[in-house]
Coordinates of C-alpha atoms in Angstrom, one line a residue:
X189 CA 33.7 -164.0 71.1
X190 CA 35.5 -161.8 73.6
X191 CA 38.4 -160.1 73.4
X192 CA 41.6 -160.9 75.0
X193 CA 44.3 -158.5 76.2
X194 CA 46.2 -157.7 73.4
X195 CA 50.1 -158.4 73.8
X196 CA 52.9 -157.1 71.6
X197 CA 55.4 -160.0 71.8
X198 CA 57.6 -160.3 68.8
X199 CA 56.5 -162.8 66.5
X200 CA 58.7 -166.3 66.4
X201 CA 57.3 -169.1 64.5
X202 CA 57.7 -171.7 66.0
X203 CA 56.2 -174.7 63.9
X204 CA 59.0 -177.4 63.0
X205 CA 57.5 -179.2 60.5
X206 CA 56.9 -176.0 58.1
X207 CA 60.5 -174.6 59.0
X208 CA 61.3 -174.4 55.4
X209 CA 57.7 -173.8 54.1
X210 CA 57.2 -170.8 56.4
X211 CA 60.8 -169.1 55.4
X212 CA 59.0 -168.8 52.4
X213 CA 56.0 -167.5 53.0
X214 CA 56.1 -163.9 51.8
X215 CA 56.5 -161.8 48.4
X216 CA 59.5 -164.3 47.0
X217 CA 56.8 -167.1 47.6
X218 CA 53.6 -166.4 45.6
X219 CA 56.2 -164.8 43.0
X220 CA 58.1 -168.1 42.5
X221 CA 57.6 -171.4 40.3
X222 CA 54.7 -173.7 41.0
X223 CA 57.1 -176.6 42.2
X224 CA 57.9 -174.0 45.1
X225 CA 54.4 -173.0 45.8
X226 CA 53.6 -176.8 46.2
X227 CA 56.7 -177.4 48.7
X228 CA 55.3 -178.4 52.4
X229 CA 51.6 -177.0 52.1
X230 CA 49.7 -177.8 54.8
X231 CA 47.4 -180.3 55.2
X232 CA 44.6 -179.9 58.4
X233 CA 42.4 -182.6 56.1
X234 CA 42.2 -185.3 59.1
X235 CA 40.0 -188.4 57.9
X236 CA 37.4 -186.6 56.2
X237 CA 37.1 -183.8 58.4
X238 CA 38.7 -180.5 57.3
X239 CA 40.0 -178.5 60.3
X240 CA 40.1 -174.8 59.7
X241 CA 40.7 -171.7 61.9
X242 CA 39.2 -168.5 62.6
X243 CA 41.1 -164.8 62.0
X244 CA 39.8 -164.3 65.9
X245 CA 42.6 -167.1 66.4
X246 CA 45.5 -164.6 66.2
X247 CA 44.3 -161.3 67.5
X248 CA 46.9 -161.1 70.1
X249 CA 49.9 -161.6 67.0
X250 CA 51.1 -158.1 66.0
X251 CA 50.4 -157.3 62.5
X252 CA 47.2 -158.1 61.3
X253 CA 47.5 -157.9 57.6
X254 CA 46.5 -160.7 55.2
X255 CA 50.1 -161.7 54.5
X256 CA 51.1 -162.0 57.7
X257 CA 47.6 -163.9 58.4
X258 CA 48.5 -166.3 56.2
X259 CA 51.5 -167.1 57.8
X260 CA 50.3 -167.4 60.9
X261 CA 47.9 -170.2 59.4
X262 CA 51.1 -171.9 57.6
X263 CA 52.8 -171.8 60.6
X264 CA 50.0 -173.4 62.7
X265 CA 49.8 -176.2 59.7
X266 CA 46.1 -175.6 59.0
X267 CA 45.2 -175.4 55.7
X268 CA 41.9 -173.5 55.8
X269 CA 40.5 -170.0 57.0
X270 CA 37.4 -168.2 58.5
X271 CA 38.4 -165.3 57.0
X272 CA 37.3 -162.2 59.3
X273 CA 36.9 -158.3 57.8
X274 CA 39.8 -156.6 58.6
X275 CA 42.8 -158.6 57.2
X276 CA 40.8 -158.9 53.6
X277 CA 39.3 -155.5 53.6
X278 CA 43.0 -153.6 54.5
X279 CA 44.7 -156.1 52.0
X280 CA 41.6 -154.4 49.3
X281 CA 42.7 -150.7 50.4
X282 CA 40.0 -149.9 52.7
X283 CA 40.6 -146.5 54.6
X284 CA 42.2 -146.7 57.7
X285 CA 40.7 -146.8 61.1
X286 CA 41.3 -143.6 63.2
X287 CA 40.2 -145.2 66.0
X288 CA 42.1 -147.4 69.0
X289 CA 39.6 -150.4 68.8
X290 CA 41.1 -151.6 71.8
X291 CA 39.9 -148.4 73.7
X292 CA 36.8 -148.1 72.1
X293 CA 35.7 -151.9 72.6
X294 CA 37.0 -151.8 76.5
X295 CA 34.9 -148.5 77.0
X296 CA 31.5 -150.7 75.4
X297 CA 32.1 -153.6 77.8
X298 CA 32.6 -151.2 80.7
X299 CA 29.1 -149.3 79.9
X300 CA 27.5 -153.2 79.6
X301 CA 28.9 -153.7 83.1
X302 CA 27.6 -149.9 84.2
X303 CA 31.2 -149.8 85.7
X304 CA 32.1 -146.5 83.3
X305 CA 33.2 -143.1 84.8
X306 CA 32.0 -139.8 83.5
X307 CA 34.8 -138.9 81.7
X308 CA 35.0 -142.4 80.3
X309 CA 31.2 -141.9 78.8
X310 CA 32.7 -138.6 77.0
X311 CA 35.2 -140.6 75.4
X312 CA 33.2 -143.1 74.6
X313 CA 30.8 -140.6 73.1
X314 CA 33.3 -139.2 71.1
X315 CA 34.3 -142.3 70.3
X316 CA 31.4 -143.4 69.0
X317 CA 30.7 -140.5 67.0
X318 CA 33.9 -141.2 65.6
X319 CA 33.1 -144.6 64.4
X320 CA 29.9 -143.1 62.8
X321 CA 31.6 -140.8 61.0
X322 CA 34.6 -143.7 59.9
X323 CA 32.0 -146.2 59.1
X324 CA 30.1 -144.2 56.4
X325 CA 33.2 -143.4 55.1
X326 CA 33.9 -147.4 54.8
X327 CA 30.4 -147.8 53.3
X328 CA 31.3 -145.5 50.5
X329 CA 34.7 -147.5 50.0
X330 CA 32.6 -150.2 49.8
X331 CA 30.3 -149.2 46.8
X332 CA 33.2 -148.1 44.5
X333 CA 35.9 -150.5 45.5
X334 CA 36.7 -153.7 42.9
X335 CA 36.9 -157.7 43.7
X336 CA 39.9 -157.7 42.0
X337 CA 42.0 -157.3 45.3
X338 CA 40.0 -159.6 47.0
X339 CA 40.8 -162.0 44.0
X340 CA 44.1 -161.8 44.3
X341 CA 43.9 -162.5 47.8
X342 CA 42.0 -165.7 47.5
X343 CA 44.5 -167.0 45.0
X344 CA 47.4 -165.7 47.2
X345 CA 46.2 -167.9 49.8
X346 CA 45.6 -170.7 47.6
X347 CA 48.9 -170.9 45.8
X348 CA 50.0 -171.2 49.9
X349 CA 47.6 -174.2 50.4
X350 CA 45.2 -172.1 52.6
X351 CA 41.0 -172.7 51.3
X352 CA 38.9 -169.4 52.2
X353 CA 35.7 -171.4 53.5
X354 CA 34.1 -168.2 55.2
X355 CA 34.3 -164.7 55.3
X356 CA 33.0 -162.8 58.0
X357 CA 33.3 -158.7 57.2
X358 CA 32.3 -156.4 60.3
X359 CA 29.3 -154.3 60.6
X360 CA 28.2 -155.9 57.0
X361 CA 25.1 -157.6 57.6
X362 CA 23.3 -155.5 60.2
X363 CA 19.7 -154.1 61.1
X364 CA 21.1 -150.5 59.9
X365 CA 23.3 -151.9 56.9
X366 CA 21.8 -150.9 53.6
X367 CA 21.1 -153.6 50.9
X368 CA 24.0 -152.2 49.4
X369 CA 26.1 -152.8 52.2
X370 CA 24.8 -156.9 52.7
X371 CA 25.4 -156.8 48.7
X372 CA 28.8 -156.0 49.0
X373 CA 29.5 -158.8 51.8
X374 CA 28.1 -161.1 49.9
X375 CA 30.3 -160.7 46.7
X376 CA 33.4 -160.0 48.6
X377 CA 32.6 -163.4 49.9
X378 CA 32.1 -165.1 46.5
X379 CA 35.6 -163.6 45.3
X380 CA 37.2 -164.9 48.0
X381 CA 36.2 -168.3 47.3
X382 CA 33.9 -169.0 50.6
X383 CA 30.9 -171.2 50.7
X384 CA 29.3 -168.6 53.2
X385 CA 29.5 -165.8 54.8
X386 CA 28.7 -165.8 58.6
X387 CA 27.5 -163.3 60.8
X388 CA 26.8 -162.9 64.8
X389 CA 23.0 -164.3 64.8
X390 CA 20.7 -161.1 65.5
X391 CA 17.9 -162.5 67.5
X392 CA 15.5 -160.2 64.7
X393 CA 13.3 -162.5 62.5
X394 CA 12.9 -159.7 60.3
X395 CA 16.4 -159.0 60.1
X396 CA 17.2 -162.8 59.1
X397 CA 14.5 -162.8 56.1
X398 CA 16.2 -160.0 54.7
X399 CA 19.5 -161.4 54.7
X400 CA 18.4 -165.0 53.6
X401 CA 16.6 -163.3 50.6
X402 CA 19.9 -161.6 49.7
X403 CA 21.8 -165.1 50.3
X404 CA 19.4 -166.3 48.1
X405 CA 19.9 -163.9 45.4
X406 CA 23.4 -164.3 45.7
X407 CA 23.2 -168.4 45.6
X408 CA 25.4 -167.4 49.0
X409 CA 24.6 -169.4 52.3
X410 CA 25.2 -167.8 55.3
X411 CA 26.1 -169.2 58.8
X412 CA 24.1 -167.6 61.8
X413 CA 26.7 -167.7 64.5
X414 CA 25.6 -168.3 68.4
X415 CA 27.2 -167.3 72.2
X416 CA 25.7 -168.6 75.4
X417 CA 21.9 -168.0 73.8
X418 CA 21.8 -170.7 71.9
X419 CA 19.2 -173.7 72.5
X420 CA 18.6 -176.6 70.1
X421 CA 15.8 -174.6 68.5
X422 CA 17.4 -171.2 68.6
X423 CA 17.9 -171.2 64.9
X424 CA 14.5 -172.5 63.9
X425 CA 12.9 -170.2 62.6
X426 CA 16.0 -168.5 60.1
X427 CA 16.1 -172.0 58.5
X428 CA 12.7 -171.6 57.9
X429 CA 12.5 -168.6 56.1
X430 CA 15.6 -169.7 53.6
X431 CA 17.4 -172.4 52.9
X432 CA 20.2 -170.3 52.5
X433 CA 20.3 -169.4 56.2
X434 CA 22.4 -171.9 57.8
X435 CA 24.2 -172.3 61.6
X436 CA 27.4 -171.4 62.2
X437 CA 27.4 -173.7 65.8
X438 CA 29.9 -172.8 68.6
X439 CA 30.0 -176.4 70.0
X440 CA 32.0 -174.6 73.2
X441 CA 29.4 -172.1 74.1
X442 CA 26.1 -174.6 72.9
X443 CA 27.8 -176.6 76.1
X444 CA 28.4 -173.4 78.4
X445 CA 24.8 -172.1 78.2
X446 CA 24.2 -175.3 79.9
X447 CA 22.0 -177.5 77.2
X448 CA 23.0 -181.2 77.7
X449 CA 22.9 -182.8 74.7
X450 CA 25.9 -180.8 72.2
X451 CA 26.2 -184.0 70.1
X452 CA 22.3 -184.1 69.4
X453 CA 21.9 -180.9 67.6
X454 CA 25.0 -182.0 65.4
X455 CA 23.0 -184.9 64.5
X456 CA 19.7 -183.0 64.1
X457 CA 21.0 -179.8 61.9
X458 CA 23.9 -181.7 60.4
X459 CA 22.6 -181.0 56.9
X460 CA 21.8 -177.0 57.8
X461 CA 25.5 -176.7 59.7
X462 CA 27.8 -174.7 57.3
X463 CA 31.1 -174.6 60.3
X464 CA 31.4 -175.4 63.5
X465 CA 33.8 -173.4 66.2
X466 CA 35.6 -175.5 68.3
X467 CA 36.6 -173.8 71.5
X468 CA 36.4 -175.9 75.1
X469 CA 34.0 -174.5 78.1
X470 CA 32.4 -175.6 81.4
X471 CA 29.0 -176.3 82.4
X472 CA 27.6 -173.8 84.0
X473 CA 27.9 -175.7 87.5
X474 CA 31.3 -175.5 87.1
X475 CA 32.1 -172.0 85.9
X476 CA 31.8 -171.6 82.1
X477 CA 35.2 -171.4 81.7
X478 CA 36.9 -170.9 78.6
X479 CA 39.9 -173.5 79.5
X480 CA 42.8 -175.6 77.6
X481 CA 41.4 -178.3 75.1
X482 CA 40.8 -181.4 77.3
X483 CA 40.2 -180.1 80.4
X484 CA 36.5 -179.0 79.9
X485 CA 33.1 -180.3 79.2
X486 CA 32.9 -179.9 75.7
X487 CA 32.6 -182.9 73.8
X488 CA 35.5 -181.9 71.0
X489 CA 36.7 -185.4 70.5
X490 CA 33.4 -186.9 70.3
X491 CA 31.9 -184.2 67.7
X492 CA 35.1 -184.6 65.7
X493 CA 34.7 -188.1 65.5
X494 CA 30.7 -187.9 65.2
X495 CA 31.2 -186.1 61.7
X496 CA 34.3 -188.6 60.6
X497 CA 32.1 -191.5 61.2
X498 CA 28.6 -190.2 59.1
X499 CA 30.7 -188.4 56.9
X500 CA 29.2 -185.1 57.7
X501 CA 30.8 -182.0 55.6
X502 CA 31.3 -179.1 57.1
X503 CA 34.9 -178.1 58.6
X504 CA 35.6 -177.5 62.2
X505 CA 36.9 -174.5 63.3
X506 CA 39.7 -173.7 65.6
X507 CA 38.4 -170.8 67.7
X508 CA 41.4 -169.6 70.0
X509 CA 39.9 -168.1 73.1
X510 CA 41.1 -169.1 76.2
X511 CA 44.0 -167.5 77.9
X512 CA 47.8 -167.7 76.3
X513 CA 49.9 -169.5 78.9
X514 CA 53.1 -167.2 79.8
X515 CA 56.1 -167.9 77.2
X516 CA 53.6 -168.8 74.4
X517 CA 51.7 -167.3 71.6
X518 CA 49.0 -167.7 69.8
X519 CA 50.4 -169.3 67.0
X520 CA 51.7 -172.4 69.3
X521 CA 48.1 -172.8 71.3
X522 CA 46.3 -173.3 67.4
X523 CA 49.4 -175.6 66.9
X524 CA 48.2 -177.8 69.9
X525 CA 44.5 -177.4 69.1
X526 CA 45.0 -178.7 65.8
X527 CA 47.0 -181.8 67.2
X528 CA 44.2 -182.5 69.9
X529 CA 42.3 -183.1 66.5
X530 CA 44.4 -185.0 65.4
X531 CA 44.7 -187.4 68.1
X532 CA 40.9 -187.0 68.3
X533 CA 40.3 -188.7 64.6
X534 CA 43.6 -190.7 64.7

């Protein structure tokens, strides 16, 4: 993933056909009778294959809480979530960040391009010491705090229509993570009613035998996701070591780090693939870019349409990443995602 600039437009839902479920959505909803919680849930179930969308969808939106996740998602008429860390973990009362993650991640990509100044390396630096301090702070949190909220959560999005099918918490499942840390991700997870948890693939064999024995011990898959490094046997040798380690495929970026078949290795891993990202890239002859649905090289019809037809079971997920046209949000671009879908398996 990469990060967008983030706007501060005002918020204006714009879905007609949840106009009167999305006036709803909010404290008077999950408080009301079941007949209302029922009323115009969505439904992103599209011949057999459930379309879903990831948190990463709607970083540009303004508030980032669970509650107003969840409308976002209503408003988009998807009815499942790749849940990411921050919306969950906030909604549990986990301390707030001190720092502007804007800054700090703009600094990181600035040092990675070895365009930073001096004074920019002393922020960063103090930065990062920062984060240090704020993320042991986060681990402690962590070993204390109760499921309960994250309970609540999963049935609060439930009651809505909204499945959890993943949870991805940030710096969880890492090299320096303690096993109480991976623990933790792992039951947060459960309580949130995922089938997995997914996490950036670390390229560290060692690193992905630890985790897939604590998958294991959790009865927890989780999904190894990929960028522009991943080949047909890039995953290998996790699978290997755990049949709890699974892929978490990015169709868009399988296609931009130029391998030529995409809809092979859905036909090859299908039974190992926990959720798919759906995004659309170029080749690398022309570009990689990250463009509007349709007007790339990545097979998104064809995949959807691959796992209709053998009845494969893992959902698709709508991965918002290229560039918000003028006069739009994010919101409206997962809105026309989701329809290419459903033209796509119509």
């Amino acid at each position: 993933m990469k990060n967008n600039k983030i706007t501060r437009r005002k918020f204006i839902g714009s879905s007609t056909t949840l106009m009167a479920g999305t006036a709803l959505v909010g404290p008077s909803l999950f408080g009301a009778p079941s007949i209302l919680k029922s009323y115009n849930k969505p439904n992103s179930l599209i011949n057999g294959v459930q379309i879903g969308v990831i948190t990463y969808s709607f970083r540009s939106m303004p508030d980032q809480s669970a509650e107003a996740t969840l409308k976002y998602v209503l408003d988009s008429g998807i009815s499942a979530i790749e849940l990411m860390g921050t919306p969950a973990e906030t909604f549990a009362g986990r301390p707030e960040n001190p720092i502007d993650r804007s800054t700090f991640y703009g600094l990181v990509r600035k040092k990675r391009g070895g365009k930073l100044t001096e004074d920019e390396g002393k922020e960063l630096a103090d930065l990062e010491t920062q984060m240090t301090a704020y993320n042991k702070e986060v681990a402690l949190w962590r070993k204390t705090v109760s499921m309960d909220k994250f309970i609540k959560l999963r049935k609060m999005y439930k009651d809505a229509g909204v499945s959890i099918y993943a949870f991805k918490p940030g710096n969880t499942f890492g090299k320096n993570n303690s096993d109480a840390d991976i623990d933790w991700g792992m039951r947060a997870g459960k309580a949130l009613g995922a089938s997995h948890v997914t996490v950036e693939h670390p390229s560290d064999d060692a690193l992905t035998k630890r985790l897939g024995a604590m998958a294991k011990k959790h009865k927890m898959c989780i999904g190894y996701h990929g960028h522009e490094q991943q080949t047909p046997t890039f995953w290998d040798t996790a699978l290997e070591q755990s049949k709890y380690n699974m892929l978490n495929l990015d169709l868009g970026h399988f296609v931009a780090a130029g391998n030529s078949a995409p809809l092979a290795i859905i036909k090859t891993k299908h039974d190992r693939i926990k959720s798919m990202h759906l995004k659309d890239r170029q080749t690398p002859a022309r570009g990689k870019g990250n463009v509007l649905w349709g007007t790339g090289d990545t097979p998104i019809k064809e995949a959807l349409q691959l796992i209709s037809d053998k009845k494969y079971k893992f959902p698709g997920t709508v991965e918002l990443e290229y560039d918000i046209p003028e006069g739009s949000n994010a919101v409206a671009e997962v809105q026309k995602c989701l329809e290419y879908c459903r033209k796509a398996l119509s």
